[in-house]
């Protein structure tokens, strides 16, 4: 009974802390602008099934995709055994599913153990790629410090959890005859002979230590996730569901600007027919300067970033040595959002500081290095859209601050004066054809 109480308290505390953190993240995400994304629901469900559940974009890079798939499947299916452990802890039972499953139970546990070994292997491969193989995209400047430690922490935690699971089963498989359980298991049965000389009391202590270590490790891991890039384990599904369904090259228009252009282009429009603007209303902002100027979907994307670096490795600006890294754009947005959230927790909803996303986190040089080619959005395994954040920040530079490179300013002037990007009068546009006919 004491074990049940201790387990229930641990489970309740872990659940409470996890829910509290989730509520805070949700609050942070909805600091962003409203954005309706509930259309074409059948298409969204299909996309989520293919990309988030089916890992269709992960396997475009076969090596990383294969080993990530092993971890993904292992994570999902091994949780069935975790369900049994949770029920055992609450009910005071031991291997609750053994009796109803009968002879099939060792087969099920054996399958989970094979998955555990596969997860172990995948984690070792990823540690090698990150620390020994030195894959470039995993070791760029934005990955120094906490991001690198975070990735390593997760891999080590997963290795420890899988070892605890296997050792727990191995200890139980080595129990003497009167205490036998539905063993031998497929993998841990190979480890049980190593423990053959142990007494029952020692084996029981080892089994309990591994049992408690495994489940408490999972509860700790649950509460580590929302502070880690690995929160994408949960957020990948809603993020993909709310993906942009328009063609990637189609940018969203600013409604205020669109109305002005429509009035200018319509010869029958009466500019005085529109209702007078509300003088008390807040002026319309063009683009984004800080995280609250972005949409909630862009902020959700920031929390969902896996930091895999596929976007950056495909970015032509980054490949040619420019400062831009689409992954850093997402990481900076999330870091700034976390900073704003902590400020709100401390000072209330009206919190303001001297910082902003544009300038303090993301530089103008990074923004203007982008070619808007959409390579980053195409490469992302969970359909994030760093380009939309870049565009909104650039809109603020151009439309709010009148800050743009000289080449763009020249183009803007030409469009205004000549109706085209080139420095030629409209009357001279046909001269090239005249010269062609003379030759």
mmCIF file of C-alpha atoms in Angstrom, residues 275-284:
data_model
loop_
_atom_site.group_PDB
_atom_site.id
_atom_site.type_symbol
_atom_site.label_atom_id
_atom_site.label_comp_id
_atom_site.label_asym_id
_atom_site.label_seq_id
_atom_site.Cartn_x
_atom_site.Cartn_y
_atom_site.Cartn_z
ATOM 1 C CA UNK A 275 -16.699 54.184 -43.613
ATOM 2 C CA UNK A 276 -14.381 56.621 -41.898
ATOM 3 C CA UNK A 277 -11.623 54.928 -39.890
ATOM 4 C CA UNK A 278 -12.044 54.699 -36.127
ATOM 5 C CA UNK A 279 -9.789 57.379 -34.642
ATOM 6 C CA UNK A 280 -9.555 55.475 -31.338
ATOM 7 C CA UNK A 281 -8.464 52.232 -33.001
ATOM 8 C CA UNK A 282 -4.839 51.150 -32.830
ATOM 9 C CA UNK A 283 -2.979 51.940 -36.081
ATOM 10 C CA UNK A 284 -2.542 49.014 -38.456
#
